[in-house]
mmCIF file of C-alpha atoms in Angstrom:
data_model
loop_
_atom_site.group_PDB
_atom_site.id
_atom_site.type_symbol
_atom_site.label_atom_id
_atom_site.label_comp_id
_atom_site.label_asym_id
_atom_site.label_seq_id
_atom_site.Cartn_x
_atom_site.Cartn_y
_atom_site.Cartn_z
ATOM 1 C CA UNK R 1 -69.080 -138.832 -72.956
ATOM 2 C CA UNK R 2 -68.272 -135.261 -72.264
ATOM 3 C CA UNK R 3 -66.799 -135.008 -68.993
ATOM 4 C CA UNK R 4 -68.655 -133.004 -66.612
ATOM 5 C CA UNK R 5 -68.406 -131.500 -62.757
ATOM 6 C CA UNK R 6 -70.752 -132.836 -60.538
ATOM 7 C CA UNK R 7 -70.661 -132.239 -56.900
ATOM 8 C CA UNK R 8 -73.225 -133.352 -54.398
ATOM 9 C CA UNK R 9 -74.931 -131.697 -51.343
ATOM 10 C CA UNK R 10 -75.493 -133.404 -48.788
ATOM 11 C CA UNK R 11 -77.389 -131.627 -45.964
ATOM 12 C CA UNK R 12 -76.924 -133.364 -42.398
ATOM 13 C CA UNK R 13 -77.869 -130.144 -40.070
ATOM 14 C CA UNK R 14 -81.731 -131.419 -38.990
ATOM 15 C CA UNK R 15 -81.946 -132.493 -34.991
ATOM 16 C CA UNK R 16 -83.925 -135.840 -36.118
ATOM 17 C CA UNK R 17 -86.378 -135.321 -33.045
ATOM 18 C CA UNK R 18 -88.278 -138.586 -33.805
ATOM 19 C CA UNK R 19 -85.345 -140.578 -33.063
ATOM 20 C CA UNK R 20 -85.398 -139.701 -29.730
ATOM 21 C CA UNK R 21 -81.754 -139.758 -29.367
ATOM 22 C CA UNK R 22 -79.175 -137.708 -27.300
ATOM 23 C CA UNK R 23 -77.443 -137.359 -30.280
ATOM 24 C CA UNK R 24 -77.964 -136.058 -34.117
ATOM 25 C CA UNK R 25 -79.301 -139.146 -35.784
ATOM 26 C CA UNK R 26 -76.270 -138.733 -37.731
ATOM 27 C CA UNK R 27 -74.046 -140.052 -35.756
ATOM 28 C CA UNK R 28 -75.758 -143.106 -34.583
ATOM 29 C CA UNK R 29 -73.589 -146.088 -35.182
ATOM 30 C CA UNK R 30 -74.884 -148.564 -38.215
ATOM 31 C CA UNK R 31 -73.427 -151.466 -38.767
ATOM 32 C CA UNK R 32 -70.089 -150.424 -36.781
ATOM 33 C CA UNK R 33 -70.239 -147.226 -37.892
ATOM 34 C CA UNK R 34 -71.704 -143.688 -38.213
ATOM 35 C CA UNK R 35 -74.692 -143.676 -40.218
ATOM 36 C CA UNK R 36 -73.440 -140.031 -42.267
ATOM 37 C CA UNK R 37 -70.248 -142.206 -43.060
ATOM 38 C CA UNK R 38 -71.829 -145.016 -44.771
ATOM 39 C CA UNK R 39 -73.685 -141.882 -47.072
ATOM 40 C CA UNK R 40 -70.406 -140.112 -47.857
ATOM 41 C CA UNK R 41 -68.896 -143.808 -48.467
ATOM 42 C CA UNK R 42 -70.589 -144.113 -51.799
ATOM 43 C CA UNK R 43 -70.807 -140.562 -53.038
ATOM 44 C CA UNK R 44 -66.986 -140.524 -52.348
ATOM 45 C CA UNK R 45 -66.492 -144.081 -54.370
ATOM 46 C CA UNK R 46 -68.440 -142.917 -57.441
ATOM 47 C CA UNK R 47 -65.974 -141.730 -60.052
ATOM 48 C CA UNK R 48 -68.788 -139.498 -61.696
ATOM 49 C CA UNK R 49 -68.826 -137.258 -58.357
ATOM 50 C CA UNK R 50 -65.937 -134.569 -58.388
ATOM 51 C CA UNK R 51 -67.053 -132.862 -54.626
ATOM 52 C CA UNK R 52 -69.082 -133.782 -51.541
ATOM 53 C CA UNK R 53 -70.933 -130.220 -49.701
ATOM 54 C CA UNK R 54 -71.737 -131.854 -46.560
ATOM 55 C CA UNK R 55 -74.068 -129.048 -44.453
ATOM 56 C CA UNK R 56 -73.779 -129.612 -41.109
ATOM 57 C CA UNK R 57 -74.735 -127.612 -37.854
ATOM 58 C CA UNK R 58 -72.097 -125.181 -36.903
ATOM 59 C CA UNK R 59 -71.914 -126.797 -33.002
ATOM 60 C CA UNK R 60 -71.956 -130.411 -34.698
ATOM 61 C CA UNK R 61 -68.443 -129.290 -36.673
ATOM 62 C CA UNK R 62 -66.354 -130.875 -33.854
ATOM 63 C CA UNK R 63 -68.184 -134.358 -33.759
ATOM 64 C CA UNK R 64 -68.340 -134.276 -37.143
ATOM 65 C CA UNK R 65 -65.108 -133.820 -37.963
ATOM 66 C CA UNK R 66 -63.708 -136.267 -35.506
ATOM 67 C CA UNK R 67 -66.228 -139.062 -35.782
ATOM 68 C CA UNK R 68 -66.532 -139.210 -39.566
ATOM 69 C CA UNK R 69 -64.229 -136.838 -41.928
ATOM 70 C CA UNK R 70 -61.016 -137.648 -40.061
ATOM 71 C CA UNK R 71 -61.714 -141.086 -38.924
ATOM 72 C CA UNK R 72 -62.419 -142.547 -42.562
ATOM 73 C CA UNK R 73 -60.673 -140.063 -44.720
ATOM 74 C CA UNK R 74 -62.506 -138.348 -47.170
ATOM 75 C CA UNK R 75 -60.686 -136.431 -50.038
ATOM 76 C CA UNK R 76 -63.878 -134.809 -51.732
ATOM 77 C CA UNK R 77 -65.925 -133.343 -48.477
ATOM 78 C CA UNK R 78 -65.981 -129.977 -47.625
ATOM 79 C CA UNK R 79 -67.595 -129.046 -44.595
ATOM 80 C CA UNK R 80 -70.333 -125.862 -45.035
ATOM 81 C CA UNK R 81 -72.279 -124.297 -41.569
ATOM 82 C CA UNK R 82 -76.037 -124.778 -42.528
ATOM 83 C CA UNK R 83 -79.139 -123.096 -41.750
ATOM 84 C CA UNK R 84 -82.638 -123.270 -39.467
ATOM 85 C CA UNK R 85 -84.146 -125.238 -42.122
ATOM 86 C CA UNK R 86 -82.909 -127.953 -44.836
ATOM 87 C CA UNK R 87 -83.754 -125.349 -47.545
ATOM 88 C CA UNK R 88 -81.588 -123.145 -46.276
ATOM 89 C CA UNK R 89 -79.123 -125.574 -45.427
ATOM 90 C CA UNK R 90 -79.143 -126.575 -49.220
ATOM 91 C CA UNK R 91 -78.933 -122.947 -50.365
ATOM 92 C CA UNK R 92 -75.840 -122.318 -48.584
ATOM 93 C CA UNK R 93 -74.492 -125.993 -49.857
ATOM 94 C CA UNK R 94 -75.316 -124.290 -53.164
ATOM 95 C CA UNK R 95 -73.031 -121.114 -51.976
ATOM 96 C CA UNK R 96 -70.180 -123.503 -51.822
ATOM 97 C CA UNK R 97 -70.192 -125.498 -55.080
ATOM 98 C CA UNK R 98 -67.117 -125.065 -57.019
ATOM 99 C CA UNK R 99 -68.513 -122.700 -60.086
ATOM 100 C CA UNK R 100 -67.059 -125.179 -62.627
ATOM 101 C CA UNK R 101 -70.250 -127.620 -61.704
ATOM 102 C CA UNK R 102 -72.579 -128.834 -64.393
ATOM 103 C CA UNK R 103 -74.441 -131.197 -62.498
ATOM 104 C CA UNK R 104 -75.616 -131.045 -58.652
ATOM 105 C CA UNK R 105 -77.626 -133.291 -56.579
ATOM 106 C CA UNK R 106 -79.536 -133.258 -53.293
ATOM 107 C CA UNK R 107 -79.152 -136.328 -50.337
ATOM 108 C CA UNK R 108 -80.372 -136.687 -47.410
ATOM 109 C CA UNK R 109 -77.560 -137.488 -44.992
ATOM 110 C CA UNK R 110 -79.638 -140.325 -43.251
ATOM 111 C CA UNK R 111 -80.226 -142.060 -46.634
ATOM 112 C CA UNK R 112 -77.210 -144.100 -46.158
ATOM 113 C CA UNK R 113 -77.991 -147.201 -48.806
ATOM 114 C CA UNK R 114 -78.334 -145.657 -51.455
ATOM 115 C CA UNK R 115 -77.003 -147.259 -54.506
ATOM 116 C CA UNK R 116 -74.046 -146.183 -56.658
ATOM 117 C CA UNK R 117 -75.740 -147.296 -60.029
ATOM 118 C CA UNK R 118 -78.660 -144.848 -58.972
ATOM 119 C CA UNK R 119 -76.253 -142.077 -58.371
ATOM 120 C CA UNK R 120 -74.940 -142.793 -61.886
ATOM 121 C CA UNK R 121 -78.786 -143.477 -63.488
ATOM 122 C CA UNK R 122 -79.712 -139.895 -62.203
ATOM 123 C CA UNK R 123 -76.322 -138.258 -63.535
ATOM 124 C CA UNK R 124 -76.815 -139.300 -67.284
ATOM 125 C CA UNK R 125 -80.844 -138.767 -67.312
ATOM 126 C CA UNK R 126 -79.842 -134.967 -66.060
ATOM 127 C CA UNK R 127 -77.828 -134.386 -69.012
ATOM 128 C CA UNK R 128 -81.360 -135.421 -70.892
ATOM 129 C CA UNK R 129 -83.276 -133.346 -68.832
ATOM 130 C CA UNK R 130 -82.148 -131.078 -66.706
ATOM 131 C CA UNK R 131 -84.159 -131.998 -63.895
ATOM 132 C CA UNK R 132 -84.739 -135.795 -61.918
ATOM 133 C CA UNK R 133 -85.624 -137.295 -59.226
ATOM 134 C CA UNK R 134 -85.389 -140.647 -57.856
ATOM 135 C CA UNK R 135 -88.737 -142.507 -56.793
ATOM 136 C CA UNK R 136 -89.912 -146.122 -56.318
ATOM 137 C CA UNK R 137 -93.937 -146.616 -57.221
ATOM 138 C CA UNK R 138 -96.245 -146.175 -54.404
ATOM 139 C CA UNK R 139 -97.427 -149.489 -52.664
ATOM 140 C CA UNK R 140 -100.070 -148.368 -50.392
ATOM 141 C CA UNK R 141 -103.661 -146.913 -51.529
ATOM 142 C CA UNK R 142 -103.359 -143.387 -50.963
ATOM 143 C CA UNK R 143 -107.326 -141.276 -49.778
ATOM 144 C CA UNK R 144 -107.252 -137.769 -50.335
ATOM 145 C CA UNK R 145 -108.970 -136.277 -47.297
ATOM 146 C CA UNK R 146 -110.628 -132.729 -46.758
ATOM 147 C CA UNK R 147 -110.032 -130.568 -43.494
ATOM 148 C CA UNK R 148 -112.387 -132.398 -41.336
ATOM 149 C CA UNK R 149 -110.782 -135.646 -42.099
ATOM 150 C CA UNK R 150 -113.259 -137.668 -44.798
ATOM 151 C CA UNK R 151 -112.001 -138.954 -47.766
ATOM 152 C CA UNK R 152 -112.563 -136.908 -50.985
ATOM 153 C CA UNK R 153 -111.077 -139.152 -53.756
ATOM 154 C CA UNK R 154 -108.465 -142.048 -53.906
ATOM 155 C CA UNK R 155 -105.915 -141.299 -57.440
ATOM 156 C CA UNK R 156 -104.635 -143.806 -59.380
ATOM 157 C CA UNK R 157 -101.731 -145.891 -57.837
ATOM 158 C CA UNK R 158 -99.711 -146.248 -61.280
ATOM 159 C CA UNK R 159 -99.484 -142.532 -61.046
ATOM 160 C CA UNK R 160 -98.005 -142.110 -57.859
ATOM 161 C CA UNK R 161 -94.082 -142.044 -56.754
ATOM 162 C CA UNK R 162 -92.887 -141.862 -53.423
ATOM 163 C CA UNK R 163 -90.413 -139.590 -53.877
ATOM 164 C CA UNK R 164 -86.427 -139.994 -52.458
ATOM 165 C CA UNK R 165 -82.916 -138.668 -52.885
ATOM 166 C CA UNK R 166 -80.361 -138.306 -54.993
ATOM 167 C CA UNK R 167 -82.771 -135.230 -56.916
ATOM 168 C CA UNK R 168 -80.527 -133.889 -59.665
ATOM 169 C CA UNK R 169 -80.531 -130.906 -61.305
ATOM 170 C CA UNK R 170 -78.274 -128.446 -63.586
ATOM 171 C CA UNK R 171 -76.746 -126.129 -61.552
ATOM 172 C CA UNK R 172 -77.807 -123.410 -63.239
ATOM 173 C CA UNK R 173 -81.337 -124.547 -62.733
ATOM 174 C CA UNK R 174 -81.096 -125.358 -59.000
ATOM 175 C CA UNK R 175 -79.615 -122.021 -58.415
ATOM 176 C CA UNK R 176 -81.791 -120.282 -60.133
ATOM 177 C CA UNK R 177 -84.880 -122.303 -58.279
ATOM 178 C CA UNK R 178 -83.372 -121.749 -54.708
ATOM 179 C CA UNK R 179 -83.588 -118.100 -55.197
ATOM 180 C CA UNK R 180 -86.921 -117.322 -56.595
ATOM 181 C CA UNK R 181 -88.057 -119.155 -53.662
ATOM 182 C CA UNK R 182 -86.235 -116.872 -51.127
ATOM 183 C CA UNK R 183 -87.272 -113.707 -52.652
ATOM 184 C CA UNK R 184 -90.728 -114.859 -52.597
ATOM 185 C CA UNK R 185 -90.507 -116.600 -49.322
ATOM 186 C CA UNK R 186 -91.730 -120.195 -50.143
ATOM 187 C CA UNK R 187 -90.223 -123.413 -48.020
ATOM 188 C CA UNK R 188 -90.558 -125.958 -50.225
ATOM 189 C CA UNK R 189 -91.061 -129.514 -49.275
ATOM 190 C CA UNK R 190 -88.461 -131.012 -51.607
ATOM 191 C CA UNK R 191 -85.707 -129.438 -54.069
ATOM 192 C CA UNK R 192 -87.848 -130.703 -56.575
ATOM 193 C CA UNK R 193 -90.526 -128.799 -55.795
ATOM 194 C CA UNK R 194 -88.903 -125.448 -56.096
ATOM 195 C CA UNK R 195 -87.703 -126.401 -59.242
ATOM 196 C CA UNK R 196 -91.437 -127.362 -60.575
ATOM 197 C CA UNK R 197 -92.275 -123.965 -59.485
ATOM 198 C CA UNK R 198 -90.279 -122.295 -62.598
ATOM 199 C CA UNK R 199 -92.337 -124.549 -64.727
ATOM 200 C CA UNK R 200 -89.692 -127.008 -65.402
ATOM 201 C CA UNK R 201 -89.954 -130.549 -66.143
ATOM 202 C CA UNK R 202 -88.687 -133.179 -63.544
ATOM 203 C CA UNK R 203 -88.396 -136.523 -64.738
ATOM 204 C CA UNK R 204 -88.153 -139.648 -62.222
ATOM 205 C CA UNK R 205 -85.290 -142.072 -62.154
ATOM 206 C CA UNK R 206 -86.607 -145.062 -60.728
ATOM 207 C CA UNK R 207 -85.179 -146.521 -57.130
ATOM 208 C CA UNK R 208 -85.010 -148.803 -54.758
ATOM 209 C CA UNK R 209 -86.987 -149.541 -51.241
ATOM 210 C CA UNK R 210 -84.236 -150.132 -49.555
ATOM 211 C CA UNK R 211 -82.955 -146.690 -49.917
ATOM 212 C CA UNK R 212 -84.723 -145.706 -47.124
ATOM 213 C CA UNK R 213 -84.552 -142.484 -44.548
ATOM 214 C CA UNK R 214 -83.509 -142.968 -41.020
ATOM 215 C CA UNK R 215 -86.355 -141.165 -39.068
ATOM 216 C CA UNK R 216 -87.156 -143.459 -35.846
ATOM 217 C CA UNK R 217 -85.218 -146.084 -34.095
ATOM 218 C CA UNK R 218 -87.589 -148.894 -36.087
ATOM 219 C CA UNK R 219 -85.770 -147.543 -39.332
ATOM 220 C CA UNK R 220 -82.540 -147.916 -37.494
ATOM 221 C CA UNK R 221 -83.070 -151.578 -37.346
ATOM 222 C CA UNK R 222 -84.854 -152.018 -40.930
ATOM 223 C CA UNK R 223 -81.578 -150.555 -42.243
ATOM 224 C CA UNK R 224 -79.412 -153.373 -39.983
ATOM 225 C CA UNK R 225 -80.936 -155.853 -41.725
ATOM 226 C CA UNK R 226 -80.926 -154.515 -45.060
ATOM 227 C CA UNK R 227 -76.674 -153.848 -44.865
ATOM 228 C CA UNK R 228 -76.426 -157.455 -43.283
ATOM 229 C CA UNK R 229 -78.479 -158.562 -45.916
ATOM 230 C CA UNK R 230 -76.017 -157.074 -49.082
ATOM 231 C CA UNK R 231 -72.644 -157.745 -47.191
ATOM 232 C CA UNK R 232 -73.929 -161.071 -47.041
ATOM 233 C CA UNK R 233 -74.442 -161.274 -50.182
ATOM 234 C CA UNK R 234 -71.058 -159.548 -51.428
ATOM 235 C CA UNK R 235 -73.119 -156.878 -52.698
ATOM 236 C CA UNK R 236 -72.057 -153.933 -50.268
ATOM 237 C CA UNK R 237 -71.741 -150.760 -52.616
ATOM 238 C CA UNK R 238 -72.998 -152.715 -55.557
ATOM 239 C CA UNK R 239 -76.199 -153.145 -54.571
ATOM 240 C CA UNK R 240 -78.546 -154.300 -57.310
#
């Protein structure tokens, strides 16, 4: 296999109001320690990942920097000021990415289980396809509703994917995505989506549930048990 440059952005900038914290959700302690360090830990393990962007508010630097890069060591982070909104905070990420890059993907800093062989998955089906995201098939019934709140239709569960990060792109292709969206002044609601925009293809690499997004302090605890669960198990960063 060729050897390609694939860095990762991670933007960590949003407030995470539902969490109802005094702090950026962040830097909540999980499982001893913050939850952004267990989320660098396995982009920084994976040999297939050359650089970390981690997008951060510019008044969160300090914390940052003492509570997670210096405290655990990273070698491939490099700290980037982001913006008002995670869109922005990705296009500066984007900014920053060493201009040797091939590959780059998108994670949310408060998906902090993801697992490595995903992260890997998503790599080689980008070289395929220039465009993926990870998903896991939707378990609930999902209703369509109109403005006044009635149901219209209910689709077809085996079509729909709940969509989550790593989302993977060429860089070329993300770049190129970010800014037709600025110059036409669209906020997206994923990376993804700015990439559909251009009429490009996005294929899914299939997931986990337990790669879950720390919103509210009842995902705080759902994530507990699920780390307890794999270190029990021996199965911490290898998760299967």
């Amino acid at each position: 296999m060729e050897r390609l440059f694939t860095s990762v952005i991670i933007p960590a900038a949003g407030q995470g109001r539902r969490m109802n914290a005094s702090i950026n959700k962040q830097y909540l302690t999980l499982s001893g320690k913050p939850i952004l360090a267990h989320t660098l830990d396995v982009f920084e393990r994976c040999p297939l990942i050359n650089e970390i962007i981690l997008v951060v508010n510019k008044e969160e630097f300090r914390i940052c920097q003492q509570q997670v890069l210096k405290l655990y060591h990273y070698k491939k982070v490099h700290l980037v000021e982001g913006g008002d909104t995670r869109q922005e905070s990705v296009y500066q990420g984007l900014k920053a990415v060493n201009p040797r890059a091939d590959i780059v993907m998108t994670h949310d800093g408060a998906r902090p289980i993801i697992q490595e062989s995903v992260i890997i998955e998503s790599i080689y089906e980008t070289m395929k396809h220039q465009a993926t995201v990870v998903g896991v098939p939707a378990k609930n019934t999902i209703k369509v509703i109109n403005v006044d709140g009635f149901v219209e239709h209910t689709p077809d569960r085996d079509y729909l994917v709940e969509i989550q990060t790593p989302q993977t792109f060429a860089f070329k292709l993300l770049r190129e995505a970010h800014e037709s969206a600025r110059k036409e002044g669209i906020e997206g609601t994923d990376d993804a989506f700015l990439v559909e925009r251009l009429g490009h293809p996005v294929k899914i690499v299939t997931g986990h549930y337990t790669n879950i997004k720390i919103t509210t302090p009842e995902d705080l605890i759902i994530a507990e048990s699920i780390i307890k669960r794999f270190d029990k198990n021996d199965k911490r960063g290898k998760k299967n």
